[in-house]
Every structure is written in C-alpha cells, then in structure tokens.
Tab-separated table of C-alpha atoms and ligand atoms in Angstrom:
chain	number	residue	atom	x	y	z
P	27	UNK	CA	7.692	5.144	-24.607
P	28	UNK	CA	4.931	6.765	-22.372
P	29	UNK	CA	5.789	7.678	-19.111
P	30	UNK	CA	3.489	10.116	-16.153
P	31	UNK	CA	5.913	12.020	-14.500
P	32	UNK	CA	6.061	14.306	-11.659
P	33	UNK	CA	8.642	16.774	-12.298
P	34	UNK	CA	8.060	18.840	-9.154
P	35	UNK	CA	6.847	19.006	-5.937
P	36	UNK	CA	3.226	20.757	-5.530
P	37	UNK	CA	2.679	19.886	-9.253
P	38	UNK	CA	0.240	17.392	-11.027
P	39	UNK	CA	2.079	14.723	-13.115
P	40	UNK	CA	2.492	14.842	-16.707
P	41	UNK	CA	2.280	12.611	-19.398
P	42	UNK	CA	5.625	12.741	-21.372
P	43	UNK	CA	7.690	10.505	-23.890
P	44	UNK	CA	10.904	9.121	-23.060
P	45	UNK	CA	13.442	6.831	-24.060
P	46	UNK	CA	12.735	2.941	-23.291
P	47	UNK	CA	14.932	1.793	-20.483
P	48	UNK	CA	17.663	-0.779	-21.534
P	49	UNK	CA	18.531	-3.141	-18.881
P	50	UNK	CA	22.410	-2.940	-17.404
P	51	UNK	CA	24.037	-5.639	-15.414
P	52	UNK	CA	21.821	-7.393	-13.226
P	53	UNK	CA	19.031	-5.317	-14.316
P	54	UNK	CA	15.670	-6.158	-15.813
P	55	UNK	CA	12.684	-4.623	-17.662
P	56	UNK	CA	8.883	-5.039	-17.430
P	57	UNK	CA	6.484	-4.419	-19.798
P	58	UNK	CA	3.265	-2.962	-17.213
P	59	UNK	CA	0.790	-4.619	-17.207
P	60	UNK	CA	-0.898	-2.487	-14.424
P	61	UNK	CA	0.293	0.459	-12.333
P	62	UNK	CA	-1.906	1.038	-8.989
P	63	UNK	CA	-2.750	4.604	-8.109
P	64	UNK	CA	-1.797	5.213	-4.248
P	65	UNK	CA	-2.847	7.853	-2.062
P	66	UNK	CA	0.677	8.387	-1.019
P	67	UNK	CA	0.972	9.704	-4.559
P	68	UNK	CA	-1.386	12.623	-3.750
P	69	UNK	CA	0.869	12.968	-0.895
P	70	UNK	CA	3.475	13.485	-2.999
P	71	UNK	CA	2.168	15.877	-5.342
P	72	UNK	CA	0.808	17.721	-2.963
P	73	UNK	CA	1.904	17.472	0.820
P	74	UNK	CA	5.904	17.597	0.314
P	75	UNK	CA	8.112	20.211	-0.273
P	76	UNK	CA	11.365	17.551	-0.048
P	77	UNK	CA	12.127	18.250	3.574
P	78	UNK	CA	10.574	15.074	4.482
P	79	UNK	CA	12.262	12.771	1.789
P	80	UNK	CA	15.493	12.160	0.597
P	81	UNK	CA	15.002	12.176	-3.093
P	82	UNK	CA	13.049	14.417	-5.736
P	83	UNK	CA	11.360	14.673	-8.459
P	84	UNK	CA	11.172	14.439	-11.164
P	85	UNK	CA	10.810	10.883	-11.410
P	86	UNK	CA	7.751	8.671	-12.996
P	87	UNK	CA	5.409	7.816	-10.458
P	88	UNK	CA	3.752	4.127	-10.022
P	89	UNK	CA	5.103	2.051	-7.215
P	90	UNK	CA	2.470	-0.900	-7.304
P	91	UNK	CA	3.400	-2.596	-10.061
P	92	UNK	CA	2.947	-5.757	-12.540
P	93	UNK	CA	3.608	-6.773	-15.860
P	94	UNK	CA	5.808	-9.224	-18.308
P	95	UNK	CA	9.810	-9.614	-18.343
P	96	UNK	CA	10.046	-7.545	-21.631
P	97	UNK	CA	14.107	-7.424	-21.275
P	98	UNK	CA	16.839	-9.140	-19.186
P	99	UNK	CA	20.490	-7.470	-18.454
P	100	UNK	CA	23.768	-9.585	-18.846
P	101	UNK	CA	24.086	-11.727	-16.149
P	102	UNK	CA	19.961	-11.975	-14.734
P	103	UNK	CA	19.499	-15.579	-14.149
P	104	UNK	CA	16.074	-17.274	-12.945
P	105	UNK	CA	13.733	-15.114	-15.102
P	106	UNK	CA	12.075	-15.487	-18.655
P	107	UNK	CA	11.041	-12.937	-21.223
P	108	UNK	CA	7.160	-12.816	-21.291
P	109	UNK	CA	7.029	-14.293	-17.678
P	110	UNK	CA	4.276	-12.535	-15.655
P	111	UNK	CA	5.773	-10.663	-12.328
P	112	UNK	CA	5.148	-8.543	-9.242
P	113	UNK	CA	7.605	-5.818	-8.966
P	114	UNK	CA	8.580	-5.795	-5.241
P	115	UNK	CA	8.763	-1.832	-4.967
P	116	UNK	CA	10.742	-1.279	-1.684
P	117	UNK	CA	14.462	-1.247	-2.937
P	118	UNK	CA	17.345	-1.537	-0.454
P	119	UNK	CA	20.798	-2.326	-0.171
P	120	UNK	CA	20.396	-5.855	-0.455
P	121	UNK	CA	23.224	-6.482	1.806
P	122	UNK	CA	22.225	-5.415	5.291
P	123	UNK	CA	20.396	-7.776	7.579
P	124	UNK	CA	16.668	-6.665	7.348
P	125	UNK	CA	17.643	-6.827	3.331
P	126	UNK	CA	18.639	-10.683	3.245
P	127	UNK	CA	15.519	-11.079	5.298
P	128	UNK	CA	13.650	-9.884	2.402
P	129	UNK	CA	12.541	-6.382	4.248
P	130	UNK	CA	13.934	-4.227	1.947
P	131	UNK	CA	11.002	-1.675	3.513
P	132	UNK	CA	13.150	-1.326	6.302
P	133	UNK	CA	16.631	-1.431	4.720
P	134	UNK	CA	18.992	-0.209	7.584
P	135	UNK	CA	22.225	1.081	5.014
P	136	UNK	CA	19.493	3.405	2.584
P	137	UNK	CA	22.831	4.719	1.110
P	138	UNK	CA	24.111	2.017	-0.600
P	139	UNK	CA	20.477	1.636	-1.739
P	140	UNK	CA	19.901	2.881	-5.603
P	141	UNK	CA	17.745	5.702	-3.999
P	142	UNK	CA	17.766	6.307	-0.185
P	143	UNK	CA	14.553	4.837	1.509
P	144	UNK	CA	12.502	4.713	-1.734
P	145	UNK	CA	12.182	2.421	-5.195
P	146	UNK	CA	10.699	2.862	-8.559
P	147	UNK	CA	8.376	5.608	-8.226
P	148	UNK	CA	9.252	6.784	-5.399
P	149	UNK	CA	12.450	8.458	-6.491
P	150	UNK	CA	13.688	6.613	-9.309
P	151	UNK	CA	11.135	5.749	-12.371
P	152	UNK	CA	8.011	3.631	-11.437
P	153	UNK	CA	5.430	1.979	-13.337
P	154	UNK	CA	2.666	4.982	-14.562
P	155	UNK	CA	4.872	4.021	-17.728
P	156	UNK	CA	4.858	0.999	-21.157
P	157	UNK	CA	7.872	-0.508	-19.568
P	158	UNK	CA	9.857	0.131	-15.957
P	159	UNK	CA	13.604	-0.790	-15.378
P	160	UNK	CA	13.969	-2.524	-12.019
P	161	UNK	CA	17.829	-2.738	-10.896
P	162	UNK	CA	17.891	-6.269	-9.730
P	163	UNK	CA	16.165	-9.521	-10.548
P	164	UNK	CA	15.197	-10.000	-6.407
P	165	UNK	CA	12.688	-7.460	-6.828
P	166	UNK	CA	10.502	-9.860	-9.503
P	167	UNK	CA	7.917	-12.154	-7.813
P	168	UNK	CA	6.630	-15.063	-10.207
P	169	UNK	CA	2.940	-14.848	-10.390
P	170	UNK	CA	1.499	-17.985	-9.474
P	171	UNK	CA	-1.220	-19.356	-12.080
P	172	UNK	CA	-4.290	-17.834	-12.988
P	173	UNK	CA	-3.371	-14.525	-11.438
P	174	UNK	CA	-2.902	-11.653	-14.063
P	175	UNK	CA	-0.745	-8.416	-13.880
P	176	UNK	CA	-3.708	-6.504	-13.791
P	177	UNK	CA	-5.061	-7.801	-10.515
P	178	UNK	CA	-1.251	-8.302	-8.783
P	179	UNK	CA	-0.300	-4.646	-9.184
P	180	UNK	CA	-2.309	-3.456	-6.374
P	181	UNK	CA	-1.400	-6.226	-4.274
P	182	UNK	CA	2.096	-4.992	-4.181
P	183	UNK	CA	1.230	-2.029	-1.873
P	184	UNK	CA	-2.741	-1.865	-0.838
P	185	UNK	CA	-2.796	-5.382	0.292
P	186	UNK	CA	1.212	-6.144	1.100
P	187	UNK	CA	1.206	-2.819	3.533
P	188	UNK	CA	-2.518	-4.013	5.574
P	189	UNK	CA	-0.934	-7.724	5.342
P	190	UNK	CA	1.954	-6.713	7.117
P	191	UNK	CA	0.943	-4.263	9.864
P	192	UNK	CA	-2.203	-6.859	10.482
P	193	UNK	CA	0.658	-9.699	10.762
P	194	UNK	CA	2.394	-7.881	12.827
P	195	UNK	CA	-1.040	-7.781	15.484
P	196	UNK	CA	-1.377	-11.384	14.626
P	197	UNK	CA	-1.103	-12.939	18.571
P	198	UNK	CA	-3.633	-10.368	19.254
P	199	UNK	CA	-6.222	-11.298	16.537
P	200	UNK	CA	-7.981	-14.345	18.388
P	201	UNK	CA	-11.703	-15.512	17.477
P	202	UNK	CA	-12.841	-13.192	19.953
P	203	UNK	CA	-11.201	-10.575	19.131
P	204	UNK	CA	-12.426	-6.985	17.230
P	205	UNK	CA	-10.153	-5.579	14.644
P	206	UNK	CA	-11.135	-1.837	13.763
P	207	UNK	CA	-10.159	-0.660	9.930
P	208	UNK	CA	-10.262	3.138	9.509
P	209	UNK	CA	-10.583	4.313	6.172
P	210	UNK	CA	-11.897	1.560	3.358
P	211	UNK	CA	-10.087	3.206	0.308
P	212	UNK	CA	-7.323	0.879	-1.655
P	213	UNK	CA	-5.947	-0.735	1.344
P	214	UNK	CA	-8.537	-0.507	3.756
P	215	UNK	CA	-11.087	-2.759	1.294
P	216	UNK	CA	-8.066	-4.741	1.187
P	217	UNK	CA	-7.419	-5.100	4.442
P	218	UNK	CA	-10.945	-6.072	5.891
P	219	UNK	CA	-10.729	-8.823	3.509
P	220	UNK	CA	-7.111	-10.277	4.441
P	221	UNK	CA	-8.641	-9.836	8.300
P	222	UNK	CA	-12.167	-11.760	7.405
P	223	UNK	CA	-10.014	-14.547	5.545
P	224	UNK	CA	-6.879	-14.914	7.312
P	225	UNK	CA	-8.628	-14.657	11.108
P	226	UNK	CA	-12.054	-15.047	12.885
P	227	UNK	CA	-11.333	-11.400	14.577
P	228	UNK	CA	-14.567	-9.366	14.359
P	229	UNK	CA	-14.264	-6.513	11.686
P	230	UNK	CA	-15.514	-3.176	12.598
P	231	UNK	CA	-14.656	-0.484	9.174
P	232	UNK	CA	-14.631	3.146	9.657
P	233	UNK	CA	-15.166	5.431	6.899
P	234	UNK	CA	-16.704	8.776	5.607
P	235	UNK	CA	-18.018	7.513	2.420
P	236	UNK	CA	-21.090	5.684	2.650
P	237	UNK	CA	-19.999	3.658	-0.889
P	238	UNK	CA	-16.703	2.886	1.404
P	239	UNK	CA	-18.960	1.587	4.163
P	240	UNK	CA	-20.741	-0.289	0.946
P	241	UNK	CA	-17.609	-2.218	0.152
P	242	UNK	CA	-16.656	-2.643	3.632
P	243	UNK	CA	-20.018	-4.917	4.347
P	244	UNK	CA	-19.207	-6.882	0.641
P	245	UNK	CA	-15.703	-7.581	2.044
P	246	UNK	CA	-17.319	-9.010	5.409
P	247	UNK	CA	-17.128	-6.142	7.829
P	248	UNK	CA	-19.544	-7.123	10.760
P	249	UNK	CA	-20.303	-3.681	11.729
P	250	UNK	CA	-19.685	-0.316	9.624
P	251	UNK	CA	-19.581	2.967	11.456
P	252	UNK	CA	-19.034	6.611	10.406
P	253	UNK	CA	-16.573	8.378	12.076
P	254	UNK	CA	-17.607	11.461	14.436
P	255	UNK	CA	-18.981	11.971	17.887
P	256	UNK	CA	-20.897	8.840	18.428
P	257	UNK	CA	-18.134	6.600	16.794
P	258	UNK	CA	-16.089	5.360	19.573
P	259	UNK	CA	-19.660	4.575	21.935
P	260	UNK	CA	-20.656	2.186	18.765
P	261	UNK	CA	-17.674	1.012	18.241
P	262	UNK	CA	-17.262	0.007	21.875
P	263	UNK	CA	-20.340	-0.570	22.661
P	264	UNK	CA	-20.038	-3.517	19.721
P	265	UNK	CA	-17.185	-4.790	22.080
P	266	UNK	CA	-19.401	-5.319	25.407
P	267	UNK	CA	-17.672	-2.247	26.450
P	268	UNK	CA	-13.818	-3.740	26.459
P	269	UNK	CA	-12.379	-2.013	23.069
P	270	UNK	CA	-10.782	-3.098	20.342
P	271	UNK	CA	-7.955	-5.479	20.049
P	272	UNK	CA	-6.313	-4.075	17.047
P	273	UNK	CA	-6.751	-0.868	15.068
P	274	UNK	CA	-5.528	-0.411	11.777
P	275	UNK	CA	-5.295	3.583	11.065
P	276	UNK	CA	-5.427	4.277	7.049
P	277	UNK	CA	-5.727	7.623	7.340
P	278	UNK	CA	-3.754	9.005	10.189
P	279	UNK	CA	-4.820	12.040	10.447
P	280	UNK	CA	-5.246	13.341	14.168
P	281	UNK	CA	-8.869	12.367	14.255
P	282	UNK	CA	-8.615	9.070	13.155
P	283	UNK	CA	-5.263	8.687	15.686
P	284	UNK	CA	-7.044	9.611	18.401
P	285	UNK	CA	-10.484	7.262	17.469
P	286	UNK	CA	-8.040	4.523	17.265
P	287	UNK	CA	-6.636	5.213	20.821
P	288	UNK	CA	-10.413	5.669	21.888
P	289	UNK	CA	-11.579	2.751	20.887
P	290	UNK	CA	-8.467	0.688	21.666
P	291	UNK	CA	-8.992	-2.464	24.588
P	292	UNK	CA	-5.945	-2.259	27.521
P	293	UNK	CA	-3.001	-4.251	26.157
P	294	UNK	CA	-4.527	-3.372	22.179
P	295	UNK	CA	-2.698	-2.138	18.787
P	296	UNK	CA	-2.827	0.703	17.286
P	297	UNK	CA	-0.857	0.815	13.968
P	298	UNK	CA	-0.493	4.249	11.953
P	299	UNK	CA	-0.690	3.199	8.119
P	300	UNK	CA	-1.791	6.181	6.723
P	301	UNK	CA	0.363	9.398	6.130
P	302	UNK	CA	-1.913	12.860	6.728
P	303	UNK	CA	0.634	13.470	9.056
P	304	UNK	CA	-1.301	13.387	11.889
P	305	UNK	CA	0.099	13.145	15.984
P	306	UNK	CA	-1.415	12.440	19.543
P	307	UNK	CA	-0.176	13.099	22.630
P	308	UNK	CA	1.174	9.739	24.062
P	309	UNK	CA	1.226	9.796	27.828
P	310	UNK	CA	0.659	7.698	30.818
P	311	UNK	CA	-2.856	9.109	31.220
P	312	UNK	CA	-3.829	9.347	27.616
P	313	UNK	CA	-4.246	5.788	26.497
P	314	UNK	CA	-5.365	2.669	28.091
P	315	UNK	CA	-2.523	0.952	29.535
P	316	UNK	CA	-0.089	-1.368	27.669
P	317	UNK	CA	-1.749	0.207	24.180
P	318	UNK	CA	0.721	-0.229	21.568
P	319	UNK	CA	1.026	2.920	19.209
P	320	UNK	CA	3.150	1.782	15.822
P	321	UNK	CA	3.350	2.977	12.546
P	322	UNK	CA	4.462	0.441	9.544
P	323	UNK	CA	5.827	0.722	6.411
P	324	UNK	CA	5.101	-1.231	3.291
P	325	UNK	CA	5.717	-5.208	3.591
P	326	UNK	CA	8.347	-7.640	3.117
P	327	UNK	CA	9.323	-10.042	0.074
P	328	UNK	CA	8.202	-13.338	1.611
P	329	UNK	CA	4.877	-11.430	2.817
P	330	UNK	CA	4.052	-10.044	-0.730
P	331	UNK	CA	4.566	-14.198	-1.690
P	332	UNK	CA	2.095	-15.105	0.667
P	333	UNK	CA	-0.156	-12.462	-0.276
P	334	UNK	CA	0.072	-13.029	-3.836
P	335	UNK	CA	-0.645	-16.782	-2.569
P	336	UNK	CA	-3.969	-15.656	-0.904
P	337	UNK	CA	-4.894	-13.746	-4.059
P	338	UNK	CA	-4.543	-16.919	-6.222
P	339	UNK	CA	-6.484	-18.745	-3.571
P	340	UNK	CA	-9.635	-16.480	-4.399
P	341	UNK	CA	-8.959	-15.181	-0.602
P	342	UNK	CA	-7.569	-11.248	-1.145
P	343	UNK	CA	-9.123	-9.191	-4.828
P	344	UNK	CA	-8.892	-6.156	-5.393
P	345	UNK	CA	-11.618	-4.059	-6.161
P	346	UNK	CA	-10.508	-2.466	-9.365
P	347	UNK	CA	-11.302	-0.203	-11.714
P	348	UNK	CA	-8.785	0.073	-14.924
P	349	UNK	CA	-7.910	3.239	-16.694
P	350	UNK	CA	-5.161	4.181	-19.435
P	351	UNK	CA	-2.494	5.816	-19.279
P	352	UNK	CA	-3.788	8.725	-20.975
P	353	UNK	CA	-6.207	8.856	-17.975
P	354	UNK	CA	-3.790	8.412	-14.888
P	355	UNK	CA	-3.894	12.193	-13.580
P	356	UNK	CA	-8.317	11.630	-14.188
P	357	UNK	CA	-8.078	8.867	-11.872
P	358	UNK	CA	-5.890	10.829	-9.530
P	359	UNK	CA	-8.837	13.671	-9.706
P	360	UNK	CA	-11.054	10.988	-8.479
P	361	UNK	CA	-8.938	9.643	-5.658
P	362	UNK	CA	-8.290	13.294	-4.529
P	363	UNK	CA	-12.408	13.850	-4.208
P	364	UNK	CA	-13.122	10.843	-3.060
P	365	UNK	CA	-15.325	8.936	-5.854
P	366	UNK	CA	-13.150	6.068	-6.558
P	367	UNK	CA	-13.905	2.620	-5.090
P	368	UNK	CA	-11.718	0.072	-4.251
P	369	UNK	CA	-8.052	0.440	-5.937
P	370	UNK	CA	-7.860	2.233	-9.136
P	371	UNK	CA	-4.958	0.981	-11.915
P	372	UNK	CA	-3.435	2.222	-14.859
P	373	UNK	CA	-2.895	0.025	-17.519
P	374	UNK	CA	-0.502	1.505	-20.508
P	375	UNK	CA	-1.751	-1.287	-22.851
P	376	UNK	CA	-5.661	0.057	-22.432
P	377	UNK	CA	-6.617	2.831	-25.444
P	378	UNK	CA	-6.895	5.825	-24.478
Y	30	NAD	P1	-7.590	5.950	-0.361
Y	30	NAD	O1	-7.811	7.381	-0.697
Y	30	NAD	O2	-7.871	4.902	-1.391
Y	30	NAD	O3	-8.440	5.561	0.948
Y	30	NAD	C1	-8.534	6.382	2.069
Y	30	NAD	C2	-9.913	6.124	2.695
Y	30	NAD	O4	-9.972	6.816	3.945
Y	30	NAD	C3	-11.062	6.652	1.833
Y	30	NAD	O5	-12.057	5.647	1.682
Y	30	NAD	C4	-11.587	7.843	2.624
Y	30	NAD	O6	-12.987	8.041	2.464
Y	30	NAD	C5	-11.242	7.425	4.045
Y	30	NAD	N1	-11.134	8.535	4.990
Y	30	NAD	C6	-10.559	9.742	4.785
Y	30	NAD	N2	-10.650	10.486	5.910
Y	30	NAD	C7	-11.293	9.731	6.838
Y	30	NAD	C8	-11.653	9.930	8.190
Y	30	NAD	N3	-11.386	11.053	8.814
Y	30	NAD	N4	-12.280	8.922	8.843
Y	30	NAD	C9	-12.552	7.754	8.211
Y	30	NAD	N5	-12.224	7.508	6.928
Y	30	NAD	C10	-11.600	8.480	6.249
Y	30	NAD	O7	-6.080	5.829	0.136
Y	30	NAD	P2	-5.093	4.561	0.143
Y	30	NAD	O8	-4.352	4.531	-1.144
Y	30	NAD	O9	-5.805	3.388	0.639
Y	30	NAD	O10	-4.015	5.041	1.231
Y	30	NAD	C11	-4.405	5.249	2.576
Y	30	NAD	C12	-3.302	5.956	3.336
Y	30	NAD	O11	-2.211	5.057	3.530
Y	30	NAD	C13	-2.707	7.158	2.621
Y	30	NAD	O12	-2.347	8.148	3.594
Y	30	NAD	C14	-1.463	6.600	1.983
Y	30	NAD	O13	-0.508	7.600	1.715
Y	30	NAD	C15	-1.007	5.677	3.065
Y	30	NAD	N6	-0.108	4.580	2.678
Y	30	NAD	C16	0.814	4.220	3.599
Y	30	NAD	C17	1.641	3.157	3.350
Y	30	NAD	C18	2.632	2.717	4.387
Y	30	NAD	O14	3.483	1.907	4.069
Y	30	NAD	N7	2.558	3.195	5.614
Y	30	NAD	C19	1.547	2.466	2.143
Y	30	NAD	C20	0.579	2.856	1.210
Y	30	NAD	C21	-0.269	3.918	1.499
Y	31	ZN	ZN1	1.469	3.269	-1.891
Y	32	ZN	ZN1	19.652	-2.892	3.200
C-alpha cells in the first residue's frame, strides 16, 4: 500500500510503498477514508529535533483519522468489517486511571503505552496511508448515521481538541459572556462553531488572514478582529471594558499569549492550544487577578462521542477541502503559507 512518511526530523514527508498492516491480537485495520492535515504536523517536520518528544521518525504521519474496518485481529469483538469509524488517535496504557476514564490524552503510565505520549502518527504509523493498523478495538468510535469518514476525520483532532479545552471553560461561558478564538485555521473555524452552538457566549475570532476572518463571520463570530496594536482596545472595548471570559489561544506564539492575557476579564481563562512554543511571564502583576493560564491537550473518548454527536446533529462541519494522497505534502505547502481554509484532508481513495 501507499503510505506519506516522515523519515526524519527537519524533512518533508515522502510518499513510499509499504507492506499492508495485518492485524495481531486485539488489533484492527482501517481502510482511510480521510486523513486530516494538522498544523502540529508542520511542527513536526519542521520545529523538532527529538529533544522535545519521546519517539522518532520515521513513522507515517496522519493522526485525524476515519475510514472502514477493512480487517479484525483474533479475539476483536464489537466491530464489523466495512463498519464506518473514528480512530481515537491518543493511545495510552489503557490501564491507568485517566485511561479507563477514556483520557487516553493524558495517560499517566506513557510506558506501558505502545508509544510513549503519542498514537498513530505521532510515533507509530498514522493515517496519510490506504489502510492504518490501530492496536486495540477501544480506539474505534462507531459513526453515527449519515456522517461519512470523510467529514469525521477532522473531527478527531480540530474539533475534539477546541471541544475539550472550551469544556473545560464551560462554568465560565454564560449568555453574557465573550469567548475570544485566536487563530481560525482547522480548529479555530471549528471551534467558533462548537462555541456559537453549544453556548450563547459572545464570539470574538482573531486572525491574520482576512479569508480566516471570512470563515470566522460564516461560523457566527459576532465580532472579527486582526491581531496587532489596536487588538486588545477592540476587543475590550466589545466587552464594555471588562475583558474576556475565556480565551482560546490556537496559535501560542508569544504574541498571541500575551493578547490572550490582555484581553482576559479578572477571574477569566486563558487556554494555550496551539504549539509555536511561545511563553509569558506569569506574575502577580502581569495578569488580572484569578486569570487562569492552561494549556490542553487533545480530547477524551466520551468527548470525541459527543462531538461526533454534534456533527451528526448538523451542529459542528468541517470546512473541508479533499486532496489525494499523491497531493498530501501540496496541501502541507498550503497550510505552511497560509492559503488553506478550513481543515484540509487526504483521502487515499481520491485519484491522483
Ligand atoms: P492552522 O494553520 O489550520 O490554523 C492556524 C491559524 O492561526 C491560521 O488561520 C493562521 O492564519 C492563524 N494565525 C497564525 N498566526 C497568528 C497570529 N499571530 N495571530 C492570529 N492568528 C494567527 O493550524 P491548526 O491545525 O488549526 O493548529 C493550530 C495550532 O494548534 C497549531 O500550533 C497546532 O500544532 C496546534 N494543535 C494543538 C493541539 C493540542 O492538543 N494542544 C492539537 C492540534 C493542534
Ligand atoms: Zn493535530
Ligand atoms: Zn494510561
């Protein structure tokens, strides 16, 4: 089969035949249906050196993923060939507590784990790939009706990660409340929308892009700014002067930090989703008191149920636009300078 692999860091993926994976024990296979292309995969190709993670390369990259049950192991139970699925792509131990609660993002024994504080594409083999082994049948979500692979794969990361760090805010988000998304790429489109339908908080985006700011306002934003000098005066100025309740950082960069502490209320969030690796210096006189400065990783099981629930509802889409496998390291280029829209998928069974 076809699989895009990165077999280095500071290297560009390749496209490369390999043997089809034959489900072991416990183990099961999906045919893709649809790979989603994350900006933590730029990240990866070009920000690490391995000091950061416990794994390398090479490995095939894709860890938003959705497709058929192609093959079962001996001994899988509860799962059909040809079923549709959502592969749950943070892989634990299964055994500690925060496992059996279904948070395998924040397994707490990574070394009994089949890669340390990773999953399929991020360590072992992901989904940029005709079929993907997944070592255990827990990590297969049903797709309920009338929602195809396609349109689930970037669910499992650009809507499950903004689901759960805006979940977490939840007590804060009341109908007067202002919720602040920086950065409208894959998850931030996603998460204005999983704000506008699953509270009546105020959505303020932030975003460089003007075709970000776009899709932003056709999500429901109530206000769009661009970042820079005069962004924290609009955005509190939109607020009647109090800040922002929650801020949801998908870029995290020092700029966008330090706009999110700006335009934070007394007693508000602050949540770090995105990775550029950026810091601010938290002291007693730097933010507004009883501000709450978190980063989150990835989403739960029962949360990616209940957002594949809202996306057969007609409540959470992603904005997507499809490529083949043959054009996974194009759509990279585009997500790298900044002309793709929405979520961008790879889908091995589209011609190249
Ligand atoms: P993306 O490239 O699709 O979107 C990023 C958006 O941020 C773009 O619209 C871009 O124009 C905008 N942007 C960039 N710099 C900006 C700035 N200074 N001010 C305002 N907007 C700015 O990326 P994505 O796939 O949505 O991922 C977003 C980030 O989240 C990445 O860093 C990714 O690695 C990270 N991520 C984290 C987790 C997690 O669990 N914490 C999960 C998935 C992705
Ligand atoms: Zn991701
Ligand atoms: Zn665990």
């Amino acid at each position: 089969m076809r699989a895009l692999r990165l077999l280095d860091w500071k290297s560009s993926p390749v496209l490369v035949e390999v043997d089809d994976p034959v489900p072991g024990p416990g183990q099961v296979v999906v045919r893709i249906g649809g790979a989603g292309a994350c900006h933590s995969d730029l990240h990866l190709m070009h920000d690490f050196d391995g000091a950061a993670l416990p794994w390398r390369p090479p490995f095939t990259l894709g860890h938003e993923n959705a497709g058929w049950v192609h093959a079962i192991g001996p001994g899988v139970t509860g799962v059909e060939v040809g079923q549709p699925v959502a592969v749950y792509g943070a892989w634990g131990c299964g055994n500690c507590q925060p496992c059996r609660l279904g948070m395998e993002n924040y397994c707490e024994n990574p070394a009994a784990a089949p890669v340390p504080s990773g999953g399929g594409g991020l360590g072992l083999d992901g989904g940029m790939a005709d079929l993907m082994l997944v070592p255990a049948a827990r990590h297969l979500v049903a797709l309920p009706d009338g929602l195809e692979p396609v349109d689930a794969a970037p669910l499992t990361d650009a809507a499950l990660t903004p689901y759960h760090a805006i979940r977490r805010s939840a007590a804060k988000l009341t109908p007067d409340a202002t919720a602040v998304v920086i950065g409208v790429g894959g998850l931030g489109h996603l998460a204005v929308q999983i704000l506008k339908n699953t509270t009546a908080a105020r959505v303020v985006a932030v975003d460089n892009r003007p075709e970000a700011l776009d899709l932003a306002r056709e999500e429901g934003a109530d206000l769009t700014v661009q970042p820079g000098d005069e962004a924290v005066g609009a955005i509190r100025g939109a607020t009647g002067g109090r800040g922002a309740d929650v801020v949801v950082d998908f870029v995290g960069s020092d700029a966008t930090i330090a706009l999110g502490v700006g335009v934070s209320r007394m007693r508000g969030d602050v949540t770090i989703v995105g990775i550029a690796g950026g810091s601010y210096p938290m002291s007693f006189f730097s933010v507004p008191y009883e501000v709450s400065l978190q980063t989150t990783y990835w989403g739960s099981r029962p949360e990616l149920e209940e957002v594949l629930h809202l996306a057969a509802r007609g409540l959470v889409k992603a904005q997507i636009t499809t490529f083949p496998l043959e054009s996974a390291v194009e759509a990279y280029d585009k997500l790298t300078s900044g002309s793709a829209v929405g979520r961008q998928v790879i889908v091995p069974g589209l011609k190249g």
